[in-house]
mmCIF file of C-alpha atoms in Angstrom:
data_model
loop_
_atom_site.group_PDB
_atom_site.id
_atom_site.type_symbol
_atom_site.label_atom_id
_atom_site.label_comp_id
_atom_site.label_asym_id
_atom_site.label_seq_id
_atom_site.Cartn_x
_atom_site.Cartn_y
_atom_site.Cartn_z
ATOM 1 C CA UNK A 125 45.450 121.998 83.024
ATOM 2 C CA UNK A 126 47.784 123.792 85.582
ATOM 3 C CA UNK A 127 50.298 121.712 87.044
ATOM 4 C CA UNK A 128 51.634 121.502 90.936
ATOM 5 C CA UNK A 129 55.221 122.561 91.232
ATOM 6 C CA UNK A 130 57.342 120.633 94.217
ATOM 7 C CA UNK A 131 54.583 117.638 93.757
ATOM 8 C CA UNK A 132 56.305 114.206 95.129
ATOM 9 C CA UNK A 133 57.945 112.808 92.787
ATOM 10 C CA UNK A 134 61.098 110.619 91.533
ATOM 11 C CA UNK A 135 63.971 110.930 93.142
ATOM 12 C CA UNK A 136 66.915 109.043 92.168
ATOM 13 C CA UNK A 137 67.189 105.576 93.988
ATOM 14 C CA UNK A 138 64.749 106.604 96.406
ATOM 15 C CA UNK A 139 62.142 103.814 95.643
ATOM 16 C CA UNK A 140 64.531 101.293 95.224
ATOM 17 C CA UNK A 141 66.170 102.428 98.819
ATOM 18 C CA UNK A 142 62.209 102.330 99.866
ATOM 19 C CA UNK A 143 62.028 98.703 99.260
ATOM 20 C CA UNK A 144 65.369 97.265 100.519
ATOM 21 C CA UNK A 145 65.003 99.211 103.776
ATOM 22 C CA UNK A 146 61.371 97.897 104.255
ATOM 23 C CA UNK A 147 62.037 94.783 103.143
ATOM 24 C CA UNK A 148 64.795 94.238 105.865
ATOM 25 C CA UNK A 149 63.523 95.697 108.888
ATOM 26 C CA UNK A 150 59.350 95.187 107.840
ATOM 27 C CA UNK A 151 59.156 94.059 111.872
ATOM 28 C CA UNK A 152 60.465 97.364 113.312
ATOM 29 C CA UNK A 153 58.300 99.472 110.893
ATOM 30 C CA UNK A 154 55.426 97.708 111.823
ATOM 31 C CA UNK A 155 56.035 97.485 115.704
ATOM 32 C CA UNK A 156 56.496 100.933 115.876
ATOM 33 C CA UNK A 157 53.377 101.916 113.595
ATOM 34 C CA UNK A 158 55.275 103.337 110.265
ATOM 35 C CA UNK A 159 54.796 100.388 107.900
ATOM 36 C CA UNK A 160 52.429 101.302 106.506
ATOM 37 C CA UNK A 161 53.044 105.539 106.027
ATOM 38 C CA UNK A 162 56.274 104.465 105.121
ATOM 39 C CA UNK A 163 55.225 102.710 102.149
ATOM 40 C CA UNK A 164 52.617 105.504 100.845
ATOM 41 C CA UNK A 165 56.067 107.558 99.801
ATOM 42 C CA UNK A 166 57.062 103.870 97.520
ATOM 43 C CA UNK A 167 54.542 105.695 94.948
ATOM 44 C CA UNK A 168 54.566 109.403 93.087
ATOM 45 C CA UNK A 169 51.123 111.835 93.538
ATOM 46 C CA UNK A 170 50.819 114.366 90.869
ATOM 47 C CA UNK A 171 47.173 116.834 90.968
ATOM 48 C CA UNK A 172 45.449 119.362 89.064
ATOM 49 C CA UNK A 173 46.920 123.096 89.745
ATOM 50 C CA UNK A 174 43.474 124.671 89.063
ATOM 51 C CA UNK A 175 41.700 121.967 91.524
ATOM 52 C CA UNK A 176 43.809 123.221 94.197
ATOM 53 C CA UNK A 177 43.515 126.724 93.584
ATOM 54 C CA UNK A 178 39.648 126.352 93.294
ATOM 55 C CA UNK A 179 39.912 124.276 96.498
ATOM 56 C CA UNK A 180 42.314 127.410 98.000
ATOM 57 C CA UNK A 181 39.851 130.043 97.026
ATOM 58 C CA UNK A 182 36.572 128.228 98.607
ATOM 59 C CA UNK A 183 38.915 127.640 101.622
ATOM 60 C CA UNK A 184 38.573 129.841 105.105
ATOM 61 C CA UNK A 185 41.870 130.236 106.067
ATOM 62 C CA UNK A 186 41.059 131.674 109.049
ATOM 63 C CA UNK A 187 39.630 128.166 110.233
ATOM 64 C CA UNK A 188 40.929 126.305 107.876
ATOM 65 C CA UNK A 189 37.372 124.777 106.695
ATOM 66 C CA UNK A 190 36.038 124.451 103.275
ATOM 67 C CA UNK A 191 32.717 126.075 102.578
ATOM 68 C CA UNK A 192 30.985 124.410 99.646
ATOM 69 C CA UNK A 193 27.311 124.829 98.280
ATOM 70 C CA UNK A 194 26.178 121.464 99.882
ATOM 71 C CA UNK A 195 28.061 121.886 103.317
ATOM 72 C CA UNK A 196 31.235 122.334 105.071
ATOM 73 C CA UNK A 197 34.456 120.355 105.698
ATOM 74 C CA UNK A 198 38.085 120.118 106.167
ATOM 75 C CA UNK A 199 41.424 118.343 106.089
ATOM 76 C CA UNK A 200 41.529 116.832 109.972
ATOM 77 C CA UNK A 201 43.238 114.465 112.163
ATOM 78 C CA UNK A 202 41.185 111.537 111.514
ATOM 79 C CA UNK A 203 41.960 112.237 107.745
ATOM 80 C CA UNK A 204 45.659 112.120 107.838
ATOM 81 C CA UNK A 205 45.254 109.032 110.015
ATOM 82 C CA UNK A 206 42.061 106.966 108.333
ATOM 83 C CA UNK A 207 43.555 106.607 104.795
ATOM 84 C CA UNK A 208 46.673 108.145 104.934
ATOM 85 C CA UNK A 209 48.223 105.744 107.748
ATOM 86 C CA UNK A 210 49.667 108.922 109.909
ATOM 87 C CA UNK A 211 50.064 107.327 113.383
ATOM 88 C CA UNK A 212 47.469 109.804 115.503
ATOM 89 C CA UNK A 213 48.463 108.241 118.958
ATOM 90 C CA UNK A 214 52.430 108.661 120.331
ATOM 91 C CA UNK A 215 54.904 111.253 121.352
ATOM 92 C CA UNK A 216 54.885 114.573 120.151
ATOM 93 C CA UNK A 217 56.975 114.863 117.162
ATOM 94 C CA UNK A 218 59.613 117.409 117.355
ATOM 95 C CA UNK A 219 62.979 117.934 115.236
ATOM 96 C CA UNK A 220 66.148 118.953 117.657
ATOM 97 C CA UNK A 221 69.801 118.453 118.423
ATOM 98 C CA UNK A 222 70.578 117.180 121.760
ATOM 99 C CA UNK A 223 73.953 118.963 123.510
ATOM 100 C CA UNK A 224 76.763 117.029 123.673
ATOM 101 C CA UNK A 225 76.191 116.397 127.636
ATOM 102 C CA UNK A 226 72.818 114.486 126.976
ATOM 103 C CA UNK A 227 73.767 112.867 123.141
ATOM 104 C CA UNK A 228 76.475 110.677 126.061
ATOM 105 C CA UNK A 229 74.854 110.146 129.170
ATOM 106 C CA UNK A 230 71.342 109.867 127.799
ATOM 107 C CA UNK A 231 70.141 105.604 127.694
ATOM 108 C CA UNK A 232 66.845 106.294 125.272
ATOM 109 C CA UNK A 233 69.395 107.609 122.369
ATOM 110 C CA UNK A 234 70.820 104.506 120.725
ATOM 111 C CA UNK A 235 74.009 104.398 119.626
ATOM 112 C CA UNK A 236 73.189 104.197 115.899
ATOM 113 C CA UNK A 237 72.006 108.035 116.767
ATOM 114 C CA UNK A 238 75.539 108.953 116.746
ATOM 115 C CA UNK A 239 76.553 106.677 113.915
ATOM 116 C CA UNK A 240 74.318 108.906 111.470
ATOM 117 C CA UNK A 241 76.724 112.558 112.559
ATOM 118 C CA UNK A 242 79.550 109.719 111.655
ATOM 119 C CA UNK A 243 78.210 109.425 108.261
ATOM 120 C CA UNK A 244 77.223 113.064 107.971
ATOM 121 C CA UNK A 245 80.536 114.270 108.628
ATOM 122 C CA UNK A 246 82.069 111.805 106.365
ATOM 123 C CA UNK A 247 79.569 113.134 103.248
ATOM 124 C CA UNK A 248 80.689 116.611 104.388
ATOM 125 C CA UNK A 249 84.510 116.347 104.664
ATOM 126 C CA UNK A 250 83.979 114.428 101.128
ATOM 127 C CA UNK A 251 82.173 117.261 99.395
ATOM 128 C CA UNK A 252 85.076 119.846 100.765
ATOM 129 C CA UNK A 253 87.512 117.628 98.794
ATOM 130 C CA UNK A 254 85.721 117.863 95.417
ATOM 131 C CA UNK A 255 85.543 120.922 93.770
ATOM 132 C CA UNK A 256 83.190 120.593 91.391
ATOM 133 C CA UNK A 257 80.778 120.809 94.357
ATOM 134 C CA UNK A 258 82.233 123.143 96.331
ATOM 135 C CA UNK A 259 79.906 126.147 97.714
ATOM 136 C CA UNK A 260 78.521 127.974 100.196
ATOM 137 C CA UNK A 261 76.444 125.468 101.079
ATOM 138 C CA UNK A 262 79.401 122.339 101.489
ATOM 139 C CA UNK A 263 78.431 122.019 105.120
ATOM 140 C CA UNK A 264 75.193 120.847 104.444
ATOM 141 C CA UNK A 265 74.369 117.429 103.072
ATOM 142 C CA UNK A 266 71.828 117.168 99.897
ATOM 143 C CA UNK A 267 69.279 114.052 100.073
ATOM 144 C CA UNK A 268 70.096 112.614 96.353
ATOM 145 C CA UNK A 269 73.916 112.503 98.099
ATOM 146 C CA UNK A 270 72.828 111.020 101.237
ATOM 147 C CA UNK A 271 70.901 108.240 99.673
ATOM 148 C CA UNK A 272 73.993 107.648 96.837
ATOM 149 C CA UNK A 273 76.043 107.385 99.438
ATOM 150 C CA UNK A 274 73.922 104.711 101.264
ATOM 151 C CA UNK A 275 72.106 102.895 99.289
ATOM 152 C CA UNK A 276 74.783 100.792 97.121
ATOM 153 C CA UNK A 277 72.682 98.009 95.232
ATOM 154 C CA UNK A 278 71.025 98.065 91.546
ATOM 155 C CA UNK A 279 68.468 100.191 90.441
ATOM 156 C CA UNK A 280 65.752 99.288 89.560
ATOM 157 C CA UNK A 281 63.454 102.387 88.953
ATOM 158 C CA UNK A 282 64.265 105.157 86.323
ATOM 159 C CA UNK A 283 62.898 108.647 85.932
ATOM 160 C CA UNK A 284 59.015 107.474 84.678
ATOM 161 C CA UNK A 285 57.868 109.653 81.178
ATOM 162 C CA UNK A 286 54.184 110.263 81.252
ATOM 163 C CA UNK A 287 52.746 111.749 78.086
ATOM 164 C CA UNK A 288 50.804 114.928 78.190
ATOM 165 C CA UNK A 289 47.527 114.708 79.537
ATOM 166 C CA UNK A 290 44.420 115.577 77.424
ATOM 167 C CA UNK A 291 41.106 116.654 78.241
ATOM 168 C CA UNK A 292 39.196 113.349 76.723
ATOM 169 C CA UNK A 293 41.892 110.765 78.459
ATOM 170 C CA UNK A 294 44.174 109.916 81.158
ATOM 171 C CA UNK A 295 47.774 109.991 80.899
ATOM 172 C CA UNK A 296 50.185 106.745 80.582
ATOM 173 C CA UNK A 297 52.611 106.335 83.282
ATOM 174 C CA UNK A 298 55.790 103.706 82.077
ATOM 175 C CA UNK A 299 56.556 103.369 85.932
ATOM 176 C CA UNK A 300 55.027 100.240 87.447
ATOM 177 C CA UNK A 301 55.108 100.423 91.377
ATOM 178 C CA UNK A 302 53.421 98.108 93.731
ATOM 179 C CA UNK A 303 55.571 97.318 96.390
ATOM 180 C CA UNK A 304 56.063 93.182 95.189
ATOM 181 C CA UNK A 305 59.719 93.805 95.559
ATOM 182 C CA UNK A 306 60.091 94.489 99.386
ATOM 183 C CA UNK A 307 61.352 91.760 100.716
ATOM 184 C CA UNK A 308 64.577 90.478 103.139
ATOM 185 C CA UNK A 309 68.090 90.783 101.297
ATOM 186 C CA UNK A 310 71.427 90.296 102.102
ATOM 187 C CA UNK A 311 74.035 92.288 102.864
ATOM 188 C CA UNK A 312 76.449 93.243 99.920
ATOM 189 C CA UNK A 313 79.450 92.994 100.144
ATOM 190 C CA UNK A 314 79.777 96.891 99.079
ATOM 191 C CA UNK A 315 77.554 97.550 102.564
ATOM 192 C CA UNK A 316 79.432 95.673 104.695
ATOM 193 C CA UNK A 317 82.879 97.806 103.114
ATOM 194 C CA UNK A 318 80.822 100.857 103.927
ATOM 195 C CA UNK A 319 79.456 100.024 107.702
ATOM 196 C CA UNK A 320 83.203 98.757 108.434
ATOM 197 C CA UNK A 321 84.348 102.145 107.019
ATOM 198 C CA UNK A 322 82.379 104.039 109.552
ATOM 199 C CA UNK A 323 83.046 101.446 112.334
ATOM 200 C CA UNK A 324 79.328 100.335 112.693
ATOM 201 C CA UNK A 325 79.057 97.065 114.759
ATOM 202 C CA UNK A 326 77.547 94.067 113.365
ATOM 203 C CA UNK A 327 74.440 93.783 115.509
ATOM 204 C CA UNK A 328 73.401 96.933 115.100
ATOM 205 C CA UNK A 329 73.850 97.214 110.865
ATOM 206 C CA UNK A 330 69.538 96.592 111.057
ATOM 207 C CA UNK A 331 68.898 99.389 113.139
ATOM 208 C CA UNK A 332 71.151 101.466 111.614
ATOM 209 C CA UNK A 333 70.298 101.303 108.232
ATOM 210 C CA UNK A 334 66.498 101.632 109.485
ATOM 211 C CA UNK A 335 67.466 105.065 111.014
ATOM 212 C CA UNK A 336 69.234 106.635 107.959
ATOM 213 C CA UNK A 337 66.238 105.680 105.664
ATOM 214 C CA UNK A 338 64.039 107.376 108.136
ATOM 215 C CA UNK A 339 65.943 110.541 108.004
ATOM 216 C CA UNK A 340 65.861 110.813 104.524
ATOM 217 C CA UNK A 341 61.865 109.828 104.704
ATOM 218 C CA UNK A 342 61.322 112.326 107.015
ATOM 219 C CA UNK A 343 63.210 115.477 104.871
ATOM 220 C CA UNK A 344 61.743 114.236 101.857
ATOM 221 C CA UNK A 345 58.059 113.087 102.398
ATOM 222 C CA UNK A 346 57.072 114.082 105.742
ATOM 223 C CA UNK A 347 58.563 117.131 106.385
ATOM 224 C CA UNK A 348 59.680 118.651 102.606
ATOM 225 C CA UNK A 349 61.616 121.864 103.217
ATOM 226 C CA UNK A 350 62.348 124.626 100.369
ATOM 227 C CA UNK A 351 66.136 123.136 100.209
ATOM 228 C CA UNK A 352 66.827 119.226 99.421
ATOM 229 C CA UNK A 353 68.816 119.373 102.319
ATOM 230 C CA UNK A 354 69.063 116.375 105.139
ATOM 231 C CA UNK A 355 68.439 117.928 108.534
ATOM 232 C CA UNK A 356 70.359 116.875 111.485
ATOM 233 C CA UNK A 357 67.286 117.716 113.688
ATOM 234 C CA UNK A 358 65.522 114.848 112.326
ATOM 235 C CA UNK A 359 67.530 112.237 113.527
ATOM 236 C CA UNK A 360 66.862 111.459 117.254
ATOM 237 C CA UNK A 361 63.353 111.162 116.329
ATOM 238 C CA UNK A 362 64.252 108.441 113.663
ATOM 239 C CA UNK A 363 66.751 107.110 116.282
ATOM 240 C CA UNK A 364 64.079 106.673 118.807
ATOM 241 C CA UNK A 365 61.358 105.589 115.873
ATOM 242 C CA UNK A 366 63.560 102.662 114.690
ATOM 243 C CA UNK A 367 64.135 101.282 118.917
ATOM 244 C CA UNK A 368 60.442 101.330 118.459
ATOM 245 C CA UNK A 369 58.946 104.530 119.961
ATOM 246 C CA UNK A 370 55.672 105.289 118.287
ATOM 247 C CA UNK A 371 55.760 108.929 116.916
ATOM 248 C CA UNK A 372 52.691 111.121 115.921
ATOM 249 C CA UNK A 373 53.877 113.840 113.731
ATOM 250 C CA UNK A 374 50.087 114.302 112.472
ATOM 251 C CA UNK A 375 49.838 117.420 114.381
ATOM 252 C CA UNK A 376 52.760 119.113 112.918
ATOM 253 C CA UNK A 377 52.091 117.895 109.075
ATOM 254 C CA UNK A 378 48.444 119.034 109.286
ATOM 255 C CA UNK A 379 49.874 122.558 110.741
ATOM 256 C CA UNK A 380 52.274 122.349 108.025
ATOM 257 C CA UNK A 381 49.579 122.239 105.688
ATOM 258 C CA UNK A 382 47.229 124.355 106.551
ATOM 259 C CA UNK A 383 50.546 126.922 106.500
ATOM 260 C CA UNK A 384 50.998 126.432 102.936
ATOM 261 C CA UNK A 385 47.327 126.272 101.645
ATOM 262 C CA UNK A 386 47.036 129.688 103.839
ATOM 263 C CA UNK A 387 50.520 130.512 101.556
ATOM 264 C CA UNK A 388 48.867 130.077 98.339
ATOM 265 C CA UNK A 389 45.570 131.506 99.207
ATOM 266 C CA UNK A 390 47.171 134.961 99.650
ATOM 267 C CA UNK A 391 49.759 134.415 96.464
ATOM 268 C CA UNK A 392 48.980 137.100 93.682
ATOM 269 C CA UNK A 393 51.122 134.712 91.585
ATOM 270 C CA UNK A 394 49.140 131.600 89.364
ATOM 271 C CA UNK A 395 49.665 128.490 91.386
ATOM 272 C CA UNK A 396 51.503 127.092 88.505
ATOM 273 C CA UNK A 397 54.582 129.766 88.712
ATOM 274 C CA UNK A 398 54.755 129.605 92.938
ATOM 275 C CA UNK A 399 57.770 127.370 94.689
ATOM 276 C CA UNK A 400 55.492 126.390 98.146
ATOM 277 C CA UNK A 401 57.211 123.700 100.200
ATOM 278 C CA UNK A 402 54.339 121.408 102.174
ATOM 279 C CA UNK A 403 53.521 117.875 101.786
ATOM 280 C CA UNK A 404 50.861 118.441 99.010
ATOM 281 C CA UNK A 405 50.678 115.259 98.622
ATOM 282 C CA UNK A 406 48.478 114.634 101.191
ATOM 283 C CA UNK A 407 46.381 117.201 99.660
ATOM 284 C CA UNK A 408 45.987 115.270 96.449
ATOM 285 C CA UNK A 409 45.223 112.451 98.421
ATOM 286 C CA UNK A 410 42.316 114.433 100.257
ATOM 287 C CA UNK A 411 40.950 115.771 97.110
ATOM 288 C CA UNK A 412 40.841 112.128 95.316
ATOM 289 C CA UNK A 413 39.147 110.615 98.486
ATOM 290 C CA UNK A 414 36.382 113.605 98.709
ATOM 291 C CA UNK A 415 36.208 114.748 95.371
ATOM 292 C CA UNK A 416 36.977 112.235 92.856
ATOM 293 C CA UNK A 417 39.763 114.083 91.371
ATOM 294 C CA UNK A 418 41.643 111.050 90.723
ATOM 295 C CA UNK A 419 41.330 107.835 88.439
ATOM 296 C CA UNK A 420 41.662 104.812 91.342
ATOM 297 C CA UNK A 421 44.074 101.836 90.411
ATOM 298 C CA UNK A 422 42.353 99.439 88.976
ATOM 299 C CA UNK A 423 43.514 96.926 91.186
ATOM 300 C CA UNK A 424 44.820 97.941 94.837
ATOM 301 C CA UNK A 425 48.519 98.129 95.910
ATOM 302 C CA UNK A 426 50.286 97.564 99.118
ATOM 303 C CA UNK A 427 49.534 100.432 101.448
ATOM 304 C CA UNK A 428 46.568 102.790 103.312
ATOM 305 C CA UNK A 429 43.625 104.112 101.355
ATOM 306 C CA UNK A 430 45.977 107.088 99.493
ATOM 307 C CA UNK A 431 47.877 104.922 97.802
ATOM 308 C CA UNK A 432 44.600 103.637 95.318
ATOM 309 C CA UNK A 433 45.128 107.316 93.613
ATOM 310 C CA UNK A 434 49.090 107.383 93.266
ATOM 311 C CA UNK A 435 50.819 107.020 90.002
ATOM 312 C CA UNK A 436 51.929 109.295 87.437
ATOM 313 C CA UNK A 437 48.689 110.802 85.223
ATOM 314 C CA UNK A 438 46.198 109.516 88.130
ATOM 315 C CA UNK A 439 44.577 113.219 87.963
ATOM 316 C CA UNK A 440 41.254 113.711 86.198
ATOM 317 C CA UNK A 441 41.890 116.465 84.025
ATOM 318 C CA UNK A 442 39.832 119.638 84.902
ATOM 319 C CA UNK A 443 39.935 122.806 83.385
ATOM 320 C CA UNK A 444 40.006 126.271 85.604
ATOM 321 C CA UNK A 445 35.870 126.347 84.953
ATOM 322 C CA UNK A 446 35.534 123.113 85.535
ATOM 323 C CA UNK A 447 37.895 122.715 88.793
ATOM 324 C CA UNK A 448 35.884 125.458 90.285
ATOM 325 C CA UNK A 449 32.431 124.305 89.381
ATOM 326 C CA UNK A 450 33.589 121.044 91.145
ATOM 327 C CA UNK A 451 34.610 122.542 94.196
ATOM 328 C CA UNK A 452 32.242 124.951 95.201
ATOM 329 C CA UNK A 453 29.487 123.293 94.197
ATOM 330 C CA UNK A 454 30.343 120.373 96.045
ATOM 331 C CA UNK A 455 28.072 118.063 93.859
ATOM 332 C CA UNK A 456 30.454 115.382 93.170
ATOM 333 C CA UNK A 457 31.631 115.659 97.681
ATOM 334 C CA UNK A 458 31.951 111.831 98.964
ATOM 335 C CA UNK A 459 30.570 111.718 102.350
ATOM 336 C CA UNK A 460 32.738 109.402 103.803
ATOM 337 C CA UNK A 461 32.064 107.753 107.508
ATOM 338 C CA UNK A 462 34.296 108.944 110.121
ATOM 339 C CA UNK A 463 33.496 107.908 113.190
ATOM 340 C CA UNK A 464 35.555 105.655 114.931
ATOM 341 C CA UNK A 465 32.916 102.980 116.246
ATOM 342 C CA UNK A 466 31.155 103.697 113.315
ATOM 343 C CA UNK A 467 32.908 103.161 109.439
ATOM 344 C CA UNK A 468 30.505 102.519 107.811
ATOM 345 C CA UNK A 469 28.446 104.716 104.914
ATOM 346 C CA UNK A 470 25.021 105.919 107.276
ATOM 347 C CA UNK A 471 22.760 108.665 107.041
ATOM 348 C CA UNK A 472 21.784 110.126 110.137
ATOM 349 C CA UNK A 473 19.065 112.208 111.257
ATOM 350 C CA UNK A 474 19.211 114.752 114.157
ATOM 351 C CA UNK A 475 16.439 113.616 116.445
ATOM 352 C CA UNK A 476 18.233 116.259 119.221
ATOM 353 C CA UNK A 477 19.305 112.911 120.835
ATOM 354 C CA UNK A 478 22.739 112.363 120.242
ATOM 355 C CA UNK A 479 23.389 109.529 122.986
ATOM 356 C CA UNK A 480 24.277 107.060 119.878
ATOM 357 C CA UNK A 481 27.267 108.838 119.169
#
């Protein structure tokens, strides 16, 4: 079985950052719609590299639709919203860096936006001083360093070991994630050192740490970029997304997508040797809910519908025959409802009066 390079993954501290920023500002997150698509990233998706190339090469780029034996159908909206928890209703997403002039006189940005160039600066001015990472590149912060240099408590989550997957079983997983650890905790004293350093008032230390988690959620889920670099243009929108301004960046992750599938449809290279940068994740996710590429958790865990295929060695093993057979024949295709007055499972017969709908 071909494996998915740049799959999401572990990344050091990142979970256990996950569930102390949730746990503290759970109210915000859910007032502003991102509770629950925050929490999808608390688990790890891995696929099957010849299930997504059989699913790239039955694919129409040109209109991004899927054209099985049994019918037609494609990654949409309502999918990255129904069981994927994407808000689909808000302001348009976009990633920029207001001018000096407006970052000062504007009264939507709060002032924990300019708290997060404080910090930046500070990570920056550090990495000059060390050589041992010194390079071309010390301008720019790295998201392992940003979330080292915020999150300051104990970990709890190492890097998982899954044993190889074979053709007659599923693969073992020794990480056990389920989100029963998000909840409130206090301030260390190590934070409060560290929002004192970089002269960060009191009643906004909530807020604050809200909108740093969200940058790094943003760069690293969302939005994954060919460098592991934090972007700056990401955070007014998780300025504005922590004061509670619902977001919908479903339009630009579904464009995103349908970039990269489009990317490795035309790749001469195996799918196993290309470096793509997209949330495949969400791809996985897609193929599990359709498909039945994925073992489900035997019991469910906090989050939408994607999260009941996460976990290391969830993928059904599928050879390149076998990936193929299941995609374009389409035998195994789960016709799920999607309707939104209608979610339930119903067949429906074209009597040329549509007036029901």
């Amino acid at each position: 079985m071909t494996k998915v390079p740049r799959e999401f993954c572990f990344t050091d501290c990142y979970w256990d950052w996950l569930e102390l920023a949730v746990g503290r500002n759970a109210r915000l997150l859910y007032s502003a719609c991102l509770y629950g698509v925050v929490t999808v990233s608390l688990y790890p998706y891995d696929g099957n590299g010849d299930v997504v190339q059989a699913f790239c090469e039955t694919r129409c780029p040109s209109i991004n639709t899927l054209h099985t034996m049994v019918g037609e159908l494609s990654i949409s909206l309502w999918d990255l919203w129904s069981f994927r928890g994407l808000p689909i209703k808000g302001d348009l997403y976009e990633k920029r860096i207001p001018s000096f002039k407006e970052l000062s006189s504007s009264r939507d940005l709060s002032i924990s936006y300019q708290y997060l160039f404080r910090a930046n600066y500070s990570i920056v001015c550090t990495q000059r001083k060390d050589c041992t990472t010194s390079s071309k590149n010390d301008s720019q912060v790295t998201i392992s360093y940003w979330i080292s240099f915020w999150y300051l408590d104990s970990i709890n989550y190492n890097k998982p070991t899954t044993h190889k997957q074979k053709k007659s079983s599923r693969s073992k997983s020794t990480q056990k994630l389920n989100g029963s650890k998000i909840q409130t905790c206090e301030w260390s004293s190590r934070e409060n050192m560290l929002f004192a350093e970089l002269v960060i008032k009191n009643n906004l230390k909530d807020e604050t740490y809200l909108v740093v988690f969200l940058s790094c959620w943003l760069c690293l889920f969302v939005f994954p970029h060919e460098e592991s670099f934090l972007r700056p243009g990401v955070f007014m929108a998780a300025s504005l997304m922590a004061a509670g301004t619902i977001y919908s960046p479903t339009v630009l992750v579904l464009a995103n997508i349908y970039h990269g599938l489009g990317l490795i449809t035309k790749a001469s290279n195996p799918i196993g040797r290309m470096n793509f940068h997209f949330p495949m994740h969400y791809v996985h996710g897609w193929l599990a809910h359709y498909f039945g590429t994925h073992y489900p958790l035997p019991t469910e865990v906090r989050g939408p519908k994607m999260t009941n295929f996460s976990g290391e060695g969830r993928s059904i093993y599928f050879g390149e025959y076998e990936a193929r057979e299941l995609i374009h024949n389409g035998a195994r295709i789960q016709w799920h409802a999607n309707l939104q007055n209608m979610n339930k499972h119903k067949r429906m017969v074209d009597t040329h009066d549509s007036s029901f709908l």
